[in-house]
């Protein structure tokens, strides 16, 4: 008998029909002899009555002066409603269960309200529920400070709850249920018939998630990776096993067992609505990089895609922060060169390390489509290119064709 953690996102608990599918997945694990811990998100998405974004909009429409501590009290309500609803339905079907708030489940956080970090987990009450042969339902997205204040974990918090509990409980598997059947090689809204990835490494999915793919929160993957707890990203509305997230060694082992070639590229991700800023150094000025990045940090402007050379610096910021960045640099006496409406395209694959020709293939695919590369960078597992936003979808499609067709 093992412990399985199952996390169900907002669309998975939004309707009674969807919740019936949730119950089927719970029953399947129980029938297999496993103990089950269920983590739930708030029901639905923005506009639905109990969704997190709906609760936020409620405050915005009522003077928008709620302090962060009290905001967390409000935001925690969505998951509580989901947990209580699912609990009622399970009891009606003869499945004994208990609901625990994040703090009751032993999740201790710091007091960074609305974006708290988990400090430790004491899962005593979860074990007690499991020992009584109960399904333990835990409200996702939340924890509690040492002082007893409710906190929320920020975007993707329910994913983080699930994998953190998986580590604390030494679970056999963490299943992340969503409305898509696993991880695809590119956004299916852009690329026709992207490849369904059966298995992927922790590093690859982290890169995909950080670079725009929204199937699972990257922090959740990092937590599972530390203890090598396997994750499956699955559809609530299917019995398919989805995508397994595991170690590189396991990926290679499965490829060898299946007698297939190890892939070089795993997926293509994209991030729209960013702007490129270039700042050039004056003759004899050697501290420009330090001055520029100190100023961005002081004004809490997040920078990305950084290139530094003797001539100056190039980096990107989100469009929402561009005007502030321009003002800061102008006040310092610089004349920033700005390219608005850009997109960052990422080509990701653990198999590309040490393989010649990958960058050449990227450049050819984009050049053949008359797509200008504004900037590029690379790591062992990812190559990034910056393009004009109007070319984003064409670039994603061209690169997918180059590596997957």
CSV table of C-alpha atoms in Angstrom, one decimal:
chain,number,residue,atom,x,y,z
A,1,UNK,CA,0.0,0.0,0.0
A,2,UNK,CA,1.4,3.4,-1.0
A,3,UNK,CA,0.4,7.0,-0.6
A,4,UNK,CA,-0.9,8.9,-3.7
A,5,UNK,CA,-1.4,12.6,-3.6
A,6,UNK,CA,-4.0,13.8,-6.1
A,7,UNK,CA,-4.3,17.5,-6.9
A,8,UNK,CA,-7.4,18.8,-8.7
A,9,UNK,CA,-7.4,22.2,-10.3
A,10,UNK,CA,-10.2,24.7,-10.6
A,11,UNK,CA,-11.8,23.3,-13.7
A,12,UNK,CA,-11.7,19.8,-12.2
A,13,UNK,CA,-14.0,20.8,-9.3
A,14,UNK,CA,-16.0,23.5,-11.1
A,15,UNK,CA,-19.1,21.5,-11.9
A,16,UNK,CA,-20.9,18.4,-10.4
A,17,UNK,CA,-20.1,16.4,-13.6
A,18,UNK,CA,-16.4,17.3,-13.2
A,19,UNK,CA,-16.5,16.4,-9.5
A,20,UNK,CA,-18.0,13.0,-10.4
A,21,UNK,CA,-14.8,12.4,-12.5
A,22,UNK,CA,-12.7,13.5,-9.5
A,23,UNK,CA,-14.5,10.9,-7.4
A,24,UNK,CA,-13.8,8.2,-10.0
A,25,UNK,CA,-10.0,8.9,-9.9
A,26,UNK,CA,-10.1,8.7,-6.1
A,27,UNK,CA,-11.9,5.4,-6.2
A,28,UNK,CA,-9.5,4.0,-8.7
A,29,UNK,CA,-6.6,4.6,-6.3
A,30,UNK,CA,-8.5,3.2,-3.3
A,31,UNK,CA,-9.4,0.1,-5.3
A,32,UNK,CA,-5.7,-0.3,-6.1
A,33,UNK,CA,-5.0,-0.5,-2.4
A,34,UNK,CA,-3.5,3.0,-2.1
A,35,UNK,CA,-4.0,5.6,0.5
A,36,UNK,CA,-5.2,8.9,-1.0
A,37,UNK,CA,-4.5,12.5,-0.1
A,38,UNK,CA,-6.5,15.0,-2.2
A,39,UNK,CA,-5.5,18.6,-2.7
A,40,UNK,CA,-8.2,20.9,-4.2
A,41,UNK,CA,-8.2,24.4,-5.8
A,42,UNK,CA,-11.0,26.9,-5.7
A,43,UNK,CA,-13.8,26.1,-8.1
A,44,UNK,CA,-13.6,27.4,-11.7
A,45,UNK,CA,-11.9,30.5,-13.1
A,46,UNK,CA,-12.4,34.2,-13.1
A,47,UNK,CA,-16.1,35.0,-13.2
A,48,UNK,CA,-17.2,31.8,-11.4
A,49,UNK,CA,-18.7,32.5,-8.0
A,50,UNK,CA,-16.0,31.0,-5.8
A,51,UNK,CA,-12.9,31.4,-8.0
A,52,UNK,CA,-9.9,33.1,-6.5
A,53,UNK,CA,-9.9,35.9,-9.2
A,54,UNK,CA,-13.6,36.5,-8.5
A,55,UNK,CA,-12.8,37.0,-4.8
A,56,UNK,CA,-10.1,39.5,-5.7
A,57,UNK,CA,-12.4,41.4,-8.1
A,58,UNK,CA,-15.0,41.5,-5.2
A,59,UNK,CA,-12.5,43.5,-3.1
A,60,UNK,CA,-11.5,45.7,-6.0
A,61,UNK,CA,-15.2,46.7,-6.4
A,62,UNK,CA,-15.4,47.4,-2.6
A,63,UNK,CA,-12.8,50.2,-2.2
A,64,UNK,CA,-9.8,47.8,-2.7
A,65,UNK,CA,-8.2,48.7,0.7
A,66,UNK,CA,-8.1,45.2,2.2
A,67,UNK,CA,-4.8,44.5,3.9
A,68,UNK,CA,-2.8,41.5,2.8
A,69,UNK,CA,-3.4,39.5,6.0
A,70,UNK,CA,-7.1,39.9,5.7
A,71,UNK,CA,-6.9,39.3,1.9
A,72,UNK,CA,-5.5,35.8,2.7
A,73,UNK,CA,-8.5,35.1,4.9
A,74,UNK,CA,-10.8,35.9,2.0
A,75,UNK,CA,-8.7,34.0,-0.6
A,76,UNK,CA,-8.6,30.9,1.5
A,77,UNK,CA,-12.4,30.6,1.3
A,78,UNK,CA,-12.4,29.3,-2.3
A,79,UNK,CA,-10.5,26.1,-1.5
A,80,UNK,CA,-12.5,25.6,1.7
A,81,UNK,CA,-15.7,25.6,-0.4
A,82,UNK,CA,-14.2,23.1,-2.9
A,83,UNK,CA,-13.1,20.8,-0.1
A,84,UNK,CA,-16.4,20.8,1.8
A,85,UNK,CA,-18.3,20.2,-1.4
A,86,UNK,CA,-16.1,17.2,-2.4
A,87,UNK,CA,-16.3,15.9,1.1
A,88,UNK,CA,-20.1,15.8,1.0
A,89,UNK,CA,-20.1,14.0,-2.3
A,90,UNK,CA,-17.6,11.4,-1.1
A,91,UNK,CA,-19.7,10.7,2.1
A,92,UNK,CA,-22.8,10.3,0.0
A,93,UNK,CA,-21.0,7.5,-1.9
A,94,UNK,CA,-19.8,5.8,1.3
A,95,UNK,CA,-16.2,7.0,1.1
A,96,UNK,CA,-15.1,8.1,4.6
A,97,UNK,CA,-13.0,11.3,4.5
A,98,UNK,CA,-11.8,14.3,6.5
A,99,UNK,CA,-11.1,17.8,5.4
A,100,UNK,CA,-8.0,19.7,6.7
A,101,UNK,CA,-7.1,23.3,6.1
A,102,UNK,CA,-3.5,23.9,5.0
A,103,UNK,CA,-2.5,24.8,8.5
A,104,UNK,CA,-4.4,21.9,10.0
A,105,UNK,CA,-2.5,19.6,7.6
A,106,UNK,CA,0.7,20.9,9.1
A,107,UNK,CA,1.8,23.4,6.4
A,108,UNK,CA,3.8,26.1,8.2
A,109,UNK,CA,4.7,29.2,6.2
A,110,UNK,CA,6.4,32.6,6.7
A,111,UNK,CA,4.2,35.7,7.0
A,112,UNK,CA,4.6,37.0,3.5
A,113,UNK,CA,0.9,37.2,3.0
A,114,UNK,CA,-0.6,36.5,-0.5
A,115,UNK,CA,2.7,35.0,-1.5
A,116,UNK,CA,3.9,32.9,1.4
A,117,UNK,CA,6.7,30.3,1.3
A,118,UNK,CA,6.5,27.0,3.1
A,119,UNK,CA,9.0,26.7,5.9
A,120,UNK,CA,8.1,23.1,7.1
A,121,UNK,CA,5.4,20.5,7.1
A,122,UNK,CA,4.2,18.5,10.1
A,123,UNK,CA,1.7,16.0,8.5
A,124,UNK,CA,0.7,14.3,11.8
A,125,UNK,CA,-3.1,14.9,11.2
A,126,UNK,CA,-2.8,13.6,7.7
A,127,UNK,CA,-1.2,10.4,8.9
A,128,UNK,CA,-3.9,10.0,11.5
A,129,UNK,CA,-6.6,10.3,8.9
A,130,UNK,CA,-4.9,7.8,6.6
A,131,UNK,CA,-4.5,5.3,9.5
A,132,UNK,CA,-8.3,5.6,10.0
A,133,UNK,CA,-8.7,4.5,6.3
A,134,UNK,CA,-10.0,8.0,5.4
A,135,UNK,CA,-9.4,10.0,2.3
A,136,UNK,CA,-7.7,13.1,3.5
A,137,UNK,CA,-8.8,16.3,1.6
A,138,UNK,CA,-6.4,19.2,2.0
A,139,UNK,CA,-7.3,22.8,0.9
A,140,UNK,CA,-4.6,23.8,-1.6
A,141,UNK,CA,-2.9,27.1,-1.9
A,142,UNK,CA,-2.7,27.9,1.8
A,143,UNK,CA,-0.8,27.4,5.1
A,144,UNK,CA,-0.5,29.0,8.5
A,145,UNK,CA,2.2,31.0,10.2
A,146,UNK,CA,3.7,30.1,13.6
A,147,UNK,CA,1.4,32.8,15.0
A,148,UNK,CA,-1.7,31.0,13.6
A,149,UNK,CA,-2.5,33.4,10.7
A,150,UNK,CA,-3.8,31.9,7.5
A,151,UNK,CA,-1.6,32.5,4.5
A,152,UNK,CA,-1.8,31.8,0.8
A,153,UNK,CA,1.0,30.6,-1.4
A,154,UNK,CA,0.6,32.8,-4.5
A,155,UNK,CA,0.0,31.7,-8.1
A,156,UNK,CA,0.3,27.9,-8.6
A,157,UNK,CA,-0.1,27.5,-4.9
A,158,UNK,CA,-2.2,24.3,-5.1
A,159,UNK,CA,0.5,22.6,-7.2
A,160,UNK,CA,3.0,23.6,-4.6
A,161,UNK,CA,0.8,22.2,-1.8
A,162,UNK,CA,0.5,18.9,-3.6
A,163,UNK,CA,4.2,18.3,-4.3
A,164,UNK,CA,5.3,19.6,-0.9
A,165,UNK,CA,2.9,17.2,0.8
A,166,UNK,CA,4.1,14.5,-1.6
A,167,UNK,CA,7.7,15.0,-0.3
A,168,UNK,CA,6.6,15.3,3.4
A,169,UNK,CA,4.6,12.0,3.1
A,170,UNK,CA,7.2,10.2,1.0
A,171,UNK,CA,4.4,9.6,-1.5
A,172,UNK,CA,4.7,7.1,-4.3
A,173,UNK,CA,3.2,9.6,-6.8
A,174,UNK,CA,1.8,13.1,-7.1
A,175,UNK,CA,-0.9,13.3,-9.7
A,176,UNK,CA,-1.7,16.9,-11.0
A,177,UNK,CA,-5.1,16.7,-12.6
A,178,UNK,CA,-6.1,19.5,-15.0
A,179,UNK,CA,-8.2,20.0,-18.1
A,180,UNK,CA,-5.5,18.9,-20.6
A,181,UNK,CA,-4.2,15.4,-21.1
A,182,UNK,CA,-0.6,15.9,-20.1
A,183,UNK,CA,2.2,18.1,-21.5
A,184,UNK,CA,2.4,18.9,-25.2
A,185,UNK,CA,5.5,19.8,-27.2
A,186,UNK,CA,4.0,23.2,-27.9
A,187,UNK,CA,0.8,25.3,-27.3
A,188,UNK,CA,-2.0,23.5,-29.2
A,189,UNK,CA,-3.6,26.9,-29.7
A,190,UNK,CA,-0.7,27.7,-32.0
A,191,UNK,CA,0.7,24.5,-33.3
A,192,UNK,CA,-1.6,22.0,-35.0
A,193,UNK,CA,-1.3,18.4,-33.6
A,194,UNK,CA,1.6,19.0,-31.2
A,195,UNK,CA,3.3,15.9,-29.8
A,196,UNK,CA,1.9,14.5,-26.5
A,197,UNK,CA,4.9,13.9,-24.3
A,198,UNK,CA,4.7,10.6,-22.3
A,199,UNK,CA,7.7,11.3,-20.1
A,200,UNK,CA,9.7,14.4,-19.4
A,201,UNK,CA,12.5,15.4,-16.9
A,202,UNK,CA,12.0,17.7,-14.0
A,203,UNK,CA,14.5,20.2,-15.5
A,204,UNK,CA,12.6,20.2,-18.8
A,205,UNK,CA,9.2,20.8,-17.3
A,206,UNK,CA,10.6,23.5,-15.1
A,207,UNK,CA,12.1,25.3,-18.1
A,208,UNK,CA,8.8,24.9,-20.0
A,209,UNK,CA,6.9,26.3,-17.1
A,210,UNK,CA,9.2,29.2,-16.5
A,211,UNK,CA,9.2,30.0,-20.2
A,212,UNK,CA,5.4,30.2,-20.7
A,213,UNK,CA,3.8,26.8,-20.5
A,214,UNK,CA,1.1,26.9,-17.8
A,215,UNK,CA,0.4,23.2,-17.1
A,216,UNK,CA,2.1,23.1,-13.7
A,217,UNK,CA,3.9,25.7,-11.6
A,218,UNK,CA,7.7,25.4,-11.7
A,219,UNK,CA,8.2,25.8,-8.0
A,220,UNK,CA,6.0,22.7,-7.5
A,221,UNK,CA,8.3,20.7,-9.8
A,222,UNK,CA,11.4,21.9,-8.0
A,223,UNK,CA,10.1,20.7,-4.7
A,224,UNK,CA,9.4,17.2,-6.1
A,225,UNK,CA,12.7,17.2,-7.8
A,226,UNK,CA,14.6,17.6,-4.6
A,227,UNK,CA,13.3,14.3,-3.3
A,228,UNK,CA,12.7,12.7,-6.8
A,229,UNK,CA,9.0,12.2,-6.1
A,230,UNK,CA,7.5,11.3,-9.5
A,231,UNK,CA,4.7,13.6,-10.9
A,232,UNK,CA,2.0,12.8,-13.4
A,233,UNK,CA,0.2,15.6,-15.2
A,234,UNK,CA,-3.2,14.2,-16.2
A,235,UNK,CA,-6.6,15.1,-17.4
A,236,UNK,CA,-9.5,14.8,-15.0
A,237,UNK,CA,-11.7,13.9,-17.9
A,238,UNK,CA,-9.7,10.9,-19.1
A,239,UNK,CA,-8.2,7.7,-17.7
A,240,UNK,CA,-5.0,8.3,-19.7
A,241,UNK,CA,-1.9,8.4,-17.5
A,242,UNK,CA,-0.8,11.7,-19.0
A,243,UNK,CA,2.8,12.8,-18.8
A,244,UNK,CA,5.3,11.4,-16.2
A,245,UNK,CA,7.7,13.9,-14.8
A,246,UNK,CA,10.8,12.2,-13.5
A,247,UNK,CA,14.6,12.0,-13.6
A,248,UNK,CA,16.8,12.1,-16.7
A,249,UNK,CA,18.1,8.6,-15.9
A,250,UNK,CA,14.5,7.3,-15.8
A,251,UNK,CA,13.7,9.0,-19.1
A,252,UNK,CA,16.8,7.5,-20.8
A,253,UNK,CA,15.9,4.1,-19.3
A,254,UNK,CA,12.4,4.2,-20.7
A,255,UNK,CA,13.7,5.3,-24.1
A,256,UNK,CA,16.2,2.4,-24.2
A,257,UNK,CA,13.5,0.0,-23.1
A,258,UNK,CA,11.2,1.2,-25.8
A,259,UNK,CA,14.0,1.0,-28.4
A,260,UNK,CA,13.5,4.7,-29.4
A,261,UNK,CA,16.1,7.3,-30.0
A,262,UNK,CA,16.6,9.8,-27.2
A,263,UNK,CA,15.0,13.1,-28.3
A,264,UNK,CA,17.1,16.2,-28.6
A,265,UNK,CA,14.2,18.7,-28.2
A,266,UNK,CA,11.3,18.2,-25.8
A,267,UNK,CA,9.2,21.3,-26.4
A,268,UNK,CA,8.8,24.9,-27.6
A,269,UNK,CA,7.5,27.5,-25.2
A,270,UNK,CA,6.8,31.2,-25.6
A,271,UNK,CA,6.3,34.4,-23.5
A,272,UNK,CA,4.5,37.3,-25.1
A,273,UNK,CA,4.2,41.0,-24.0
A,274,UNK,CA,7.8,41.8,-23.2
A,275,UNK,CA,10.0,44.6,-24.3
A,276,UNK,CA,13.7,44.8,-25.1
A,277,UNK,CA,15.9,47.6,-23.6
A,278,UNK,CA,19.4,48.4,-24.7
A,279,UNK,CA,21.6,50.8,-22.8
A,280,UNK,CA,25.0,51.8,-24.3
A,281,UNK,CA,28.0,52.8,-22.2
A,282,UNK,CA,29.8,56.0,-22.8
A,283,UNK,CA,33.5,55.9,-23.5
A,284,UNK,CA,35.5,55.0,-20.5
A,285,UNK,CA,32.4,54.0,-18.5
A,286,UNK,CA,32.9,50.6,-17.0
A,287,UNK,CA,30.3,50.6,-14.3
A,288,UNK,CA,27.2,50.9,-16.5
A,289,UNK,CA,26.1,47.3,-15.9
A,290,UNK,CA,26.3,47.7,-12.1
A,291,UNK,CA,24.4,51.0,-12.2
A,292,UNK,CA,21.7,49.8,-14.5
A,293,UNK,CA,20.9,46.5,-12.7
A,294,UNK,CA,21.2,48.1,-9.2
A,295,UNK,CA,18.6,50.7,-10.4
A,296,UNK,CA,16.2,48.0,-11.7
A,297,UNK,CA,16.5,46.1,-8.4
A,298,UNK,CA,16.0,49.2,-6.3
A,299,UNK,CA,12.7,49.9,-8.2
A,300,UNK,CA,11.7,46.2,-8.0
A,301,UNK,CA,11.6,45.9,-11.8
A,302,UNK,CA,12.2,42.3,-12.9
A,303,UNK,CA,14.7,41.9,-15.7
A,304,UNK,CA,15.2,38.8,-17.9
A,305,UNK,CA,17.1,37.7,-21.0
A,306,UNK,CA,20.3,39.6,-20.0
A,307,UNK,CA,23.2,40.1,-22.4
A,308,UNK,CA,26.2,42.0,-21.1
A,309,UNK,CA,29.2,43.2,-23.2
A,310,UNK,CA,31.8,46.0,-23.4
A,311,UNK,CA,29.3,48.2,-25.4
A,312,UNK,CA,26.6,48.1,-22.8
A,313,UNK,CA,23.7,45.9,-21.7
A,314,UNK,CA,20.5,44.4,-23.3
A,315,UNK,CA,17.7,42.9,-21.3
A,316,UNK,CA,13.9,42.5,-21.3
A,317,UNK,CA,11.1,43.6,-19.0
A,318,UNK,CA,7.4,42.9,-19.0
A,319,UNK,CA,5.4,45.5,-20.9
A,320,UNK,CA,3.7,46.5,-17.7
A,321,UNK,CA,7.0,47.6,-16.2
A,322,UNK,CA,8.5,49.2,-19.3
A,323,UNK,CA,7.4,52.8,-18.7
A,324,UNK,CA,8.8,52.8,-15.2
A,325,UNK,CA,12.1,51.2,-16.5
A,326,UNK,CA,12.4,53.9,-19.1
A,327,UNK,CA,11.9,56.7,-16.6
A,328,UNK,CA,14.4,55.2,-14.1
A,329,UNK,CA,17.1,55.0,-16.9
A,330,UNK,CA,16.3,58.4,-18.3
A,331,UNK,CA,16.5,60.0,-14.8
A,332,UNK,CA,20.0,58.5,-14.6
A,333,UNK,CA,21.0,60.2,-17.8
A,334,UNK,CA,20.8,57.3,-20.1
A,335,UNK,CA,19.0,57.1,-23.4
A,336,UNK,CA,17.6,53.6,-23.5
A,337,UNK,CA,16.9,52.0,-26.9
A,338,UNK,CA,13.5,50.3,-26.6
A,339,UNK,CA,11.8,47.7,-28.8
A,340,UNK,CA,8.2,47.2,-27.7
A,341,UNK,CA,5.9,44.2,-28.2
A,342,UNK,CA,8.4,41.4,-28.3
A,343,UNK,CA,8.1,37.7,-27.6
A,344,UNK,CA,10.6,35.2,-26.0
A,345,UNK,CA,10.7,31.8,-27.7
A,346,UNK,CA,12.4,28.9,-25.9
A,347,UNK,CA,13.6,25.7,-27.4
A,348,UNK,CA,14.0,23.2,-24.6
A,349,UNK,CA,15.5,19.7,-24.4
A,350,UNK,CA,17.8,17.9,-22.0
A,351,UNK,CA,19.2,16.0,-25.0
A,352,UNK,CA,20.6,19.1,-26.7
A,353,UNK,CA,23.7,19.4,-24.3
A,354,UNK,CA,26.8,18.9,-26.3
A,355,UNK,CA,24.9,18.3,-29.6
A,356,UNK,CA,26.2,20.5,-32.5
A,357,UNK,CA,23.9,22.1,-34.9
A,358,UNK,CA,20.9,23.0,-32.7
A,359,UNK,CA,21.4,26.7,-32.9
A,360,UNK,CA,22.0,26.5,-36.6
A,361,UNK,CA,18.7,24.7,-37.1
A,362,UNK,CA,16.9,27.4,-35.0
A,363,UNK,CA,18.4,30.2,-37.1
A,364,UNK,CA,17.6,28.5,-40.4
A,365,UNK,CA,14.0,27.8,-39.4
A,366,UNK,CA,13.4,31.4,-38.4
A,367,UNK,CA,15.4,32.9,-41.3
A,368,UNK,CA,13.4,30.8,-43.8
A,369,UNK,CA,10.3,32.5,-42.5
A,370,UNK,CA,11.9,36.0,-42.6
A,371,UNK,CA,11.8,36.3,-38.8
A,372,UNK,CA,14.4,38.6,-37.3
A,373,UNK,CA,16.2,37.4,-34.2
A,374,UNK,CA,16.6,40.4,-31.9
A,375,UNK,CA,18.6,38.6,-29.1
A,376,UNK,CA,19.6,35.1,-28.1
A,377,UNK,CA,21.0,33.2,-25.1
A,378,UNK,CA,21.5,29.6,-24.2
A,379,UNK,CA,22.1,27.1,-21.4
A,380,UNK,CA,22.7,23.3,-21.4
A,381,UNK,CA,19.0,22.5,-21.9
A,382,UNK,CA,17.5,25.7,-23.4
A,383,UNK,CA,18.1,28.1,-26.2
A,384,UNK,CA,16.1,31.4,-26.1
A,385,UNK,CA,15.5,33.8,-29.0
A,386,UNK,CA,13.7,37.2,-28.9
A,387,UNK,CA,11.5,38.1,-31.8
A,388,UNK,CA,9.0,40.8,-32.7
A,389,UNK,CA,5.6,39.9,-31.1
A,390,UNK,CA,3.8,39.9,-34.4
A,391,UNK,CA,6.1,37.0,-35.4
A,392,UNK,CA,5.5,34.9,-32.2
A,393,UNK,CA,3.1,32.4,-33.5
A,394,UNK,CA,4.9,32.0,-36.8
A,395,UNK,CA,8.2,31.5,-34.9
A,396,UNK,CA,6.7,28.8,-32.6
A,397,UNK,CA,5.2,27.0,-35.6
A,398,UNK,CA,8.4,27.2,-37.6
A,399,UNK,CA,10.6,25.8,-34.8
A,400,UNK,CA,8.1,23.1,-34.0
A,401,UNK,CA,8.2,22.0,-37.6
A,402,UNK,CA,11.9,22.1,-37.7
A,403,UNK,CA,12.4,19.8,-34.7
A,404,UNK,CA,9.2,17.6,-34.6
A,405,UNK,CA,8.1,17.1,-38.2
